[in-house]
CSV table of C-alpha atoms in Angstrom, one decimal:
chain,number,residue,atom,x,y,z
A,65,MET,CA,-79.6,37.2,45.6
A,66,ASP,CA,-76.1,37.8,45.8
A,67,LYS,CA,-74.8,41.4,44.4
A,68,PRO,CA,-73.1,41.2,41.0
A,69,ALA,CA,-69.0,41.3,40.8
A,70,THR,CA,-67.7,44.7,40.4
A,71,PRO,CA,-64.6,45.9,38.9
A,72,GLY,CA,-61.4,45.0,40.2
A,73,ALA,CA,-63.3,42.6,42.6
A,74,PRO,CA,-60.6,39.3,43.2
A,75,ALA,CA,-61.9,36.8,40.5
A,76,PRO,CA,-63.8,33.8,41.8
A,77,GLN,CA,-62.5,30.2,41.7
A,78,PRO,CA,-63.7,28.1,37.9
A,79,ARG,CA,-65.9,25.8,39.7
A,80,ARG,CA,-65.0,22.0,38.7
A,81,GLY,CA,-66.7,18.7,39.8
A,82,MET,CA,-67.7,17.1,35.8
A,83,PRO,CA,-66.8,13.4,35.5
A,84,SER,CA,-63.4,13.4,33.1
A,85,PRO,CA,-64.0,12.8,29.1
A,86,ARG,CA,-60.5,11.0,28.9
A,87,LEU,CA,-60.5,7.6,27.6
A,88,SER,CA,-58.3,4.3,28.1
A,89,GLU,CA,-55.6,3.8,25.3
A,90,ASP,CA,-57.6,0.9,24.6
A,91,GLU,CA,-60.4,2.7,23.9
A,92,PHE,CA,-58.9,5.5,21.5
A,93,LYS,CA,-57.4,3.3,19.5
A,94,ARG,CA,-60.7,2.0,19.3
A,95,ARG,CA,-62.7,4.6,18.2
A,96,TYR,CA,-59.6,6.1,16.1
A,97,LEU,CA,-59.3,3.1,14.0
A,98,GLN,CA,-63.0,3.2,12.8
A,99,HIS,CA,-61.3,5.9,10.5
A,100,PHE,CA,-60.4,3.1,8.9
A,101,HIS,CA,-63.5,0.8,8.7
A,102,ASP,CA,-62.5,0.3,4.8
A,103,PRO,CA,-60.9,-3.4,4.1
A,104,ALA,CA,-59.2,-1.8,1.5
A,105,PHE,CA,-56.9,-0.4,4.9
A,106,GLN,CA,-56.0,-3.7,5.4
A,107,ALA,CA,-53.2,-3.1,2.6
A,108,ALA,CA,-52.0,-0.1,5.0
A,109,ARG,CA,-52.3,-2.0,8.5
A,110,ASP,CA,-48.6,-2.1,9.3
A,111,GLU,CA,-48.7,1.4,8.6
A,112,ILE,CA,-51.8,2.2,10.3
A,113,GLU,CA,-51.1,0.6,13.7
A,114,LYS,CA,-48.3,3.2,13.5
A,115,ILE,CA,-50.3,6.0,12.9
A,116,VAL,CA,-52.7,4.9,16.0
A,117,ALA,CA,-49.8,5.1,18.5
A,118,ILE,CA,-49.1,8.9,17.1
A,119,ALA,CA,-52.2,9.4,17.5
A,120,TRP,CA,-52.7,8.0,21.3
A,121,GLU,CA,-49.0,9.6,22.4
A,122,ALA,CA,-50.9,13.0,21.3
A,123,TYR,CA,-54.1,12.6,22.8
A,124,ALA,CA,-52.2,11.4,26.0
A,125,ASN,CA,-49.7,14.3,25.7
A,126,SER,CA,-53.2,17.0,24.9
A,127,ARG,CA,-51.4,18.2,22.0
A,128,LYS,CA,-54.0,20.5,20.9
A,129,SER,CA,-51.8,23.3,19.1
A,130,PRO,CA,-48.8,21.2,18.4
A,131,VAL,CA,-47.1,24.2,16.1
A,132,THR,CA,-46.6,27.2,17.6
A,133,ARG,CA,-45.0,30.4,17.1
A,134,ARG,CA,-44.1,33.9,19.5
A,135,ALA,CA,-46.6,36.1,19.6
A,136,GLY,CA,-44.4,39.3,19.1
A,137,PRO,CA,-44.7,42.6,20.0
A,138,GLU,CA,-49.0,43.3,19.2
A,139,PHE,CA,-49.9,41.2,21.7
A,140,ALA,CA,-50.2,42.0,25.3
A,141,ASP,CA,-47.5,39.0,25.7
A,142,PRO,CA,-44.9,38.9,23.0
A,143,ASP,CA,-43.3,35.6,24.6
A,144,TYR,CA,-46.0,33.5,24.5
A,145,GLU,CA,-46.8,30.8,22.0
A,146,LEU,CA,-49.8,31.3,19.5
A,147,SER,CA,-51.0,28.6,17.3
A,148,VAL,CA,-49.8,29.6,14.1
A,149,GLU,CA,-53.4,28.3,12.9
A,150,TRP,CA,-54.6,30.6,14.7
A,151,LEU,CA,-52.9,33.1,14.1
A,152,ALA,CA,-53.7,32.2,10.1
A,153,ALA,CA,-57.1,32.4,11.2
A,154,ARG,CA,-56.5,36.0,13.0
A,155,ASP,CA,-54.7,37.2,9.4
A,156,ALA,CA,-57.7,36.3,7.3
A,157,VAL,CA,-60.2,38.2,9.7
A,158,LEU,CA,-58.2,41.5,9.6
A,159,ALA,CA,-57.5,41.6,6.0
A,160,ALA,CA,-61.2,40.7,5.5
A,161,ARG,CA,-61.7,44.1,7.7
A,162,ARG,CA,-59.0,45.9,5.8
A,163,ARG,CA,-61.9,44.8,2.7
A,164,TYR,CA,-65.1,45.9,4.7
A,165,GLU,CA,-63.8,49.3,5.2
A,166,ASP,CA,-61.9,50.0,1.9
A,167,ALA,CA,-64.5,53.0,0.8
A,168,ALA,CA,-62.7,52.7,-3.0
A,169,ARG,CA,-64.2,48.7,-3.1
A,170,GLN,CA,-68.0,48.1,-3.5
A,171,PRO,CA,-69.9,47.0,-0.5
A,172,SER,CA,-70.2,43.0,-0.6
A,173,ILE,CA,-73.0,41.5,0.1
A,174,LEU,CA,-73.0,37.6,1.9
A,175,ILE,CA,-76.2,35.4,1.3
A,176,VAL,CA,-75.9,32.3,3.5
A,177,ASN,CA,-78.0,28.8,2.9
A,178,GLY,CA,-79.3,27.7,5.9
A,179,SER,CA,-80.4,24.4,4.6
A,180,SER,CA,-78.6,21.1,5.4
A,181,ARG,CA,-80.5,19.7,2.9
A,182,SER,CA,-78.8,19.0,-0.7
A,183,GLU,CA,-79.3,16.2,-3.7
A,184,HIS,CA,-75.6,15.7,-3.1
A,185,THR,CA,-76.5,13.5,0.2
A,186,CYS,CA,-79.2,11.7,0.8
A,187,PRO,CA,-82.1,13.9,1.1
A,188,GLY,CA,-82.0,13.2,-3.3
A,189,GLU,CA,-83.0,16.8,-3.8
A,190,MET,CA,-81.9,20.5,-3.5
A,191,SER,CA,-83.6,22.5,-0.6
A,192,LYS,CA,-86.1,25.7,-1.0
A,193,SER,CA,-84.0,27.5,1.1
A,194,PHE,CA,-81.0,27.4,-2.1
A,195,ARG,CA,-83.4,28.0,-4.2
A,196,LEU,CA,-84.7,31.4,-2.3
A,197,ALA,CA,-80.9,32.2,-1.7
A,198,GLN,CA,-80.4,32.2,-5.9
A,199,VAL,CA,-83.6,34.4,-6.1
A,200,ALA,CA,-81.9,37.2,-3.4
A,201,ARG,CA,-78.5,36.5,-5.3
A,202,ARG,CA,-79.5,37.3,-8.9
A,203,ALA,CA,-81.5,40.0,-7.7
A,204,VAL,CA,-78.3,41.6,-5.5
A,205,GLU,CA,-76.4,41.5,-8.9
A,206,ASP,CA,-78.2,42.1,-12.0
A,207,GLU,CA,-80.5,45.0,-10.3
A,208,PHE,CA,-77.6,46.1,-8.0
A,209,ARG,CA,-74.2,45.1,-9.3
A,210,LEU,CA,-73.1,44.5,-6.1
A,211,PRO,CA,-70.8,41.9,-5.4
A,212,THR,CA,-72.2,38.7,-3.3
A,213,ALA,CA,-71.0,35.6,-2.0
A,214,LEU,CA,-72.8,32.4,-0.9
A,215,LEU,CA,-72.5,30.5,2.3
A,216,ASP,CA,-74.0,27.5,1.6
A,217,LEU,CA,-74.1,25.6,4.8
A,218,SER,CA,-75.4,22.0,3.1
A,219,ARG,CA,-71.9,21.5,2.5
A,220,LEU,CA,-71.5,20.6,6.1
A,221,ALA,CA,-74.0,17.6,5.0
A,222,SER,CA,-72.5,17.0,1.7
A,223,GLU,CA,-68.3,17.6,1.7
A,224,TYR,CA,-66.0,16.3,2.5
A,225,GLY,CA,-63.8,18.1,6.0
A,226,ARG,CA,-66.6,20.4,6.6
A,227,THR,CA,-67.1,21.0,10.0
A,228,ILE,CA,-68.7,23.1,12.1
A,229,HIS,CA,-67.3,21.9,15.6
A,230,PRO,CA,-69.9,23.1,18.9
A,231,CYS,CA,-69.1,26.1,20.8
A,232,LYS,CA,-68.0,25.0,23.8
A,233,ALA,CA,-69.3,28.1,26.0
A,234,CYS,CA,-65.9,29.7,27.0
A,235,PHE,CA,-68.0,33.0,27.0
A,236,SER,CA,-70.1,31.8,30.3
A,237,THR,CA,-66.8,31.5,31.9
A,238,ALA,CA,-65.6,34.9,31.4
A,239,ALA,CA,-65.9,37.2,28.5
A,240,ALA,CA,-62.1,37.2,27.6
A,241,LEU,CA,-61.9,33.5,27.7
A,242,CYS,CA,-63.6,33.8,24.4
A,243,HIS,CA,-60.8,34.6,21.7
A,244,TRP,CA,-61.7,36.2,18.5
A,245,PRO,CA,-61.3,34.6,15.8
A,246,CYS,CA,-62.5,31.4,17.7
A,247,SER,CA,-59.5,29.9,19.0
A,248,CYS,CA,-60.7,26.5,20.8
A,249,TYR,CA,-60.5,24.6,17.6
A,250,PRO,CA,-58.5,23.0,15.7
A,251,ASN,CA,-57.8,20.9,18.8
A,252,HIS,CA,-55.4,17.9,17.0
A,253,SER,CA,-55.3,15.6,20.3
A,254,LEU,CA,-59.1,15.3,20.1
A,255,GLY,CA,-59.2,14.9,16.4
A,256,GLN,CA,-61.5,18.2,16.0
A,257,ILE,CA,-59.7,19.2,13.0
A,258,HIS,CA,-61.5,21.0,9.5
A,259,ASP,CA,-63.4,23.5,11.2
A,260,TRP,CA,-65.0,25.5,8.6
A,261,MET,CA,-65.6,28.6,11.3
A,262,ASN,CA,-62.2,29.8,10.4
A,263,ASP,CA,-63.5,30.3,6.9
A,264,ILE,CA,-66.9,31.6,7.8
A,265,TYR,CA,-65.7,34.3,10.2
A,266,PRO,CA,-63.8,36.5,7.3
A,267,MET,CA,-66.8,36.1,5.2
A,268,TRP,CA,-69.1,37.9,7.5
A,269,VAL,CA,-66.2,40.2,8.4
A,270,GLU,CA,-65.8,41.6,4.7
A,271,ALA,CA,-70.1,41.9,4.4
A,272,ALA,CA,-71.5,45.0,4.4
A,273,GLY,CA,-75.0,43.5,4.4
A,274,ILE,CA,-75.3,39.9,5.5
A,275,MET,CA,-78.9,37.8,4.3
A,276,VAL,CA,-80.0,34.5,6.3
A,277,ILE,CA,-82.1,32.0,4.6
A,278,SER,CA,-83.2,29.4,7.0
A,279,PRO,CA,-85.9,26.8,7.3
A,280,VAL,CA,-88.3,25.9,9.7
A,281,ASN,CA,-86.7,22.6,11.6
A,282,TRP,CA,-88.8,21.4,14.3
A,283,TYR,CA,-89.6,24.9,15.4
A,284,GLN,CA,-86.0,26.3,15.4
A,285,ALA,CA,-83.5,27.4,12.8
A,286,SER,CA,-82.1,24.6,11.0
A,287,SER,CA,-78.7,22.2,12.3
A,288,PRO,CA,-76.3,24.9,10.4
A,289,VAL,CA,-77.4,27.8,11.5
A,290,LYS,CA,-77.4,27.0,14.7
A,291,LEU,CA,-74.0,26.2,14.8
A,292,MET,CA,-72.7,29.3,13.4
A,293,MET,CA,-74.7,31.2,15.5
A,294,ASP,CA,-73.4,30.0,18.4
A,295,ARG,CA,-69.8,30.2,16.8
A,296,LEU,CA,-70.0,33.7,16.2
A,297,VAL,CA,-70.5,34.4,20.0
A,298,CYS,CA,-67.3,35.7,19.7
A,299,ALA,CA,-67.5,38.2,17.0
A,300,ASP,CA,-69.8,40.1,20.2
A,301,GLY,CA,-67.5,40.4,23.1
A,302,GLY,CA,-64.6,37.9,22.1
A,303,ASN,CA,-60.8,38.6,22.6
A,304,PRO,CA,-58.9,39.7,20.1
A,305,ASP,CA,-55.5,38.9,22.2
A,306,PRO,CA,-55.3,35.3,23.7
A,307,THR,CA,-52.1,36.3,25.1
A,308,LEU,CA,-54.3,38.3,27.9
A,309,THR,CA,-55.5,34.9,28.8
A,310,HIS,CA,-52.7,33.1,28.3
A,311,GLY,CA,-54.7,30.3,26.1
A,312,LYS,CA,-57.3,29.0,27.9
A,313,ASP,CA,-56.7,30.2,31.2
A,314,ALA,CA,-60.3,30.6,33.2
A,315,GLU,CA,-59.2,32.4,36.4
A,316,GLU,CA,-56.5,34.5,34.4
A,317,ALA,CA,-60.0,34.9,32.0
A,318,LYS,CA,-62.0,36.0,35.1
A,319,GLN,CA,-59.7,38.3,35.9
A,320,VAL,CA,-59.7,39.9,32.9
A,321,GLU,CA,-63.5,40.6,32.9
A,322,LEU,CA,-63.6,41.9,36.4
A,323,ALA,CA,-60.9,44.3,36.2
A,324,GLY,CA,-63.5,45.6,33.6
A,325,TRP,CA,-63.8,43.7,29.6
A,326,ASP,CA,-65.1,46.4,26.6
A,327,TYR,CA,-67.4,44.2,25.2
A,328,PRO,CA,-65.9,44.8,21.3
A,329,ARG,CA,-68.4,44.2,18.8
A,330,HIS,CA,-66.5,42.8,15.7
A,331,LEU,CA,-69.8,43.1,13.4
A,332,ALA,CA,-71.5,46.5,14.3
A,333,GLY,CA,-72.7,47.9,11.9
A,334,ARG,CA,-73.2,45.9,9.2
A,335,LEU,CA,-76.8,45.3,7.4
A,336,PHE,CA,-78.8,42.4,7.9
A,337,SER,CA,-81.8,41.0,6.2
A,338,VAL,CA,-83.4,37.7,7.3
A,339,VAL,CA,-85.8,35.1,5.4
A,340,VAL,CA,-87.5,31.9,7.2
A,341,HIS,CA,-90.0,29.7,5.3
A,342,GLY,CA,-91.8,27.0,6.3
A,343,ASP,CA,-94.3,23.9,5.9
A,344,VAL,CA,-96.9,23.5,9.0
A,345,GLU,CA,-95.2,25.9,12.2
A,346,GLY,CA,-93.1,28.0,13.7
A,347,ALA,CA,-91.0,30.5,10.9
A,348,GLU,CA,-92.6,33.8,12.7
A,349,ASN,CA,-90.6,32.5,15.8
A,350,VAL,CA,-87.9,31.5,13.6
A,351,ARG,CA,-87.4,34.4,12.2
A,352,ARG,CA,-87.6,36.3,15.2
A,353,SER,CA,-85.3,34.4,17.3
A,354,ILE,CA,-82.5,34.8,14.1
A,355,ALA,CA,-83.3,38.8,13.4
A,356,ASP,CA,-83.2,39.3,17.2
A,357,TRP,CA,-79.6,37.6,17.6
A,358,LEU,CA,-78.4,39.7,14.1
A,359,ARG,CA,-79.3,42.8,16.4
A,360,PHE,CA,-78.0,41.9,19.9
A,361,MET,CA,-74.6,41.5,18.0
A,362,ARG,CA,-75.0,45.5,17.1
A,363,LEU,CA,-76.2,44.6,13.4
A,364,VAL,CA,-78.6,46.9,11.5
A,365,PRO,CA,-81.8,46.1,10.1
A,366,ALA,CA,-83.0,46.6,6.4
A,367,GLY,CA,-86.1,47.8,6.7
A,368,PRO,CA,-89.6,46.5,6.9
A,369,HIS,CA,-89.1,44.6,3.9
A,370,ALA,CA,-85.9,42.8,5.1
A,371,GLU,CA,-87.3,40.8,7.5
A,372,LEU,CA,-89.7,37.4,5.8
A,373,ASP,CA,-91.8,34.5,7.3
A,374,ARG,CA,-93.9,32.9,4.9
A,375,TYR,CA,-94.8,28.9,4.6
A,376,ILE,CA,-94.1,27.5,1.3
A,377,GLY,CA,-96.8,24.4,0.3
A,378,TYR,CA,-99.2,25.1,3.9
A,379,TRP,CA,-99.7,21.3,5.4
A,380,GLU,CA,-99.1,20.1,1.8
A,381,PRO,CA,-97.2,16.9,0.8
A,382,TYR,CA,-93.2,17.1,1.4
A,383,ALA,CA,-93.2,15.8,-1.8
A,384,THR,CA,-94.6,18.1,-4.3
A,385,SER,CA,-93.0,20.9,-1.7
A,386,HIS,CA,-90.7,22.2,-4.9
A,387,GLU,CA,-93.7,22.6,-6.7
A,388,ALA,CA,-95.6,24.0,-4.2
A,389,LEU,CA,-92.7,26.7,-4.4
A,390,ASP,CA,-92.9,27.5,-7.9
A,391,ARG,CA,-96.5,28.5,-8.1
A,392,ASP,CA,-95.9,30.6,-5.2
A,393,GLU,CA,-94.8,33.5,-7.2
A,394,ALA,CA,-95.6,35.6,-4.5
A,395,VAL,CA,-92.8,34.5,-2.4
A,396,GLN,CA,-90.0,34.7,-4.8
A,397,GLU,CA,-91.1,38.2,-5.4
A,398,GLU,CA,-90.9,38.7,-1.5
A,399,VAL,CA,-87.5,37.4,-1.4
A,400,ARG,CA,-86.0,40.0,-4.2
A,401,ASN,CA,-87.6,42.3,-1.8
A,402,ALA,CA,-86.2,41.4,1.4
A,403,ALA,CA,-82.9,41.4,-1.4
A,404,ARG,CA,-83.4,44.4,-2.6
A,405,ALA,CA,-84.5,46.7,0.6
A,406,LEU,CA,-80.6,45.0,1.5
A,407,ALA,CA,-79.2,45.9,-0.9
A,408,GLU,CA,-80.4,49.8,-1.3
A,409,ALA,CA,-79.5,49.8,2.8
A,410,VAL,CA,-76.1,48.6,2.0
A,411,ILE,CA,-75.6,51.4,-0.7
A,412,ASP,CA,-77.1,54.0,1.1
A,413,ARG,CA,-75.3,53.3,4.4
A,414,ARG,CA,-71.3,53.5,2.3
A,415,ALA,CA,-73.1,56.9,0.8
A,416,GLY,CA,-73.8,58.5,4.6
A,417,ARG,CA,-77.6,58.6,3.7
A,418,LEU,CA,-78.3,56.1,6.0
A,419,GLY,CA,-78.3,56.3,9.3
A,420,VAL,CA,-79.0,54.8,12.5
A,421,PRO,CA,-80.9,56.4,15.2
A,422,GLY,CA,-79.2,56.0,18.4
A,423,ASP,CA,-75.9,54.7,17.1
A,424,ASP,CA,-73.9,56.9,19.5
A,425,LEU,CA,-75.7,55.7,22.9
A,426,ALA,CA,-73.7,53.9,25.1
A,427,SER,CA,-75.9,50.7,26.1
A,428,PRO,CA,-75.8,50.5,29.9
A,429,ARG,CA,-75.6,46.6,30.2
A,430,GLN,CA,-73.2,44.1,28.8
A,431,LYS,CA,-73.7,40.4,28.4
């Protein structure tokens, strides 16, 4: 087995050899025109042809970030041109961090509805996760008077322009290549826009407590939750200065990491609660998976009551699953208790009454 690289060692060359995904002009235009499948667009056919030609030119020249500005003195390379969209996302994260650190403000709790089900799309019915999120929210607001925010991931499927693009796994090439917040999107040349994560990052940063409520989808967390989890990798060791790597220069990023990387934990210290519900299998494993992920990012569990996995309507018809939740007053109270435990922990942490054993210990291992 090869020995691990030592700090200061020459960076290995990035491995390459996968087939190119580049499209021909005809194929690109065929796909782009699918945006105008509705016959109503035929009235603007000449204008659409002009738009398609512009889009092809942007794609052919890989104009990922067509609007940039000079980074400025706060960055390692002040002359490097940074995307104005990334700079706006960074400003939002920094503003959220100031709110999180402001002792004069009440600490807030973020509640995440992890189900994609909604009556506004094909299922025609709300999700139980949404209902449980509302139960938790009322407990926090009514009993503890703490402000809450709801991140309703079902809007990925129901709202125009809501997208969480997949993680490109930059971190696996080198930690410094994974920028905080993520700079992989938007990529205008590929049409990868409307990335919701630029709104989601500040929600996580501002919150003193985060409660994730997810159903089990095929033994795993739901698709929206997993997309969010993957894209939060930059919050755990990500590089807040893209000029260090001059954008996405993989070789330079390897050199930066091998010179010594501090793996900044951008969400460390926030408290969490996890509620996972299923109907037949997998709830315990999904709860453990989400909780372990949060612990790995140095978030702090809010106690044994804050982590919950339950079955609702076990092996009963899906058609009556909401009625099963209506009857299961115990699980509703357990969700309230998970929210209460999180709220109490947030209040105690703010008051200096909640310490974390080993919080000052340095880890001998990073990612």
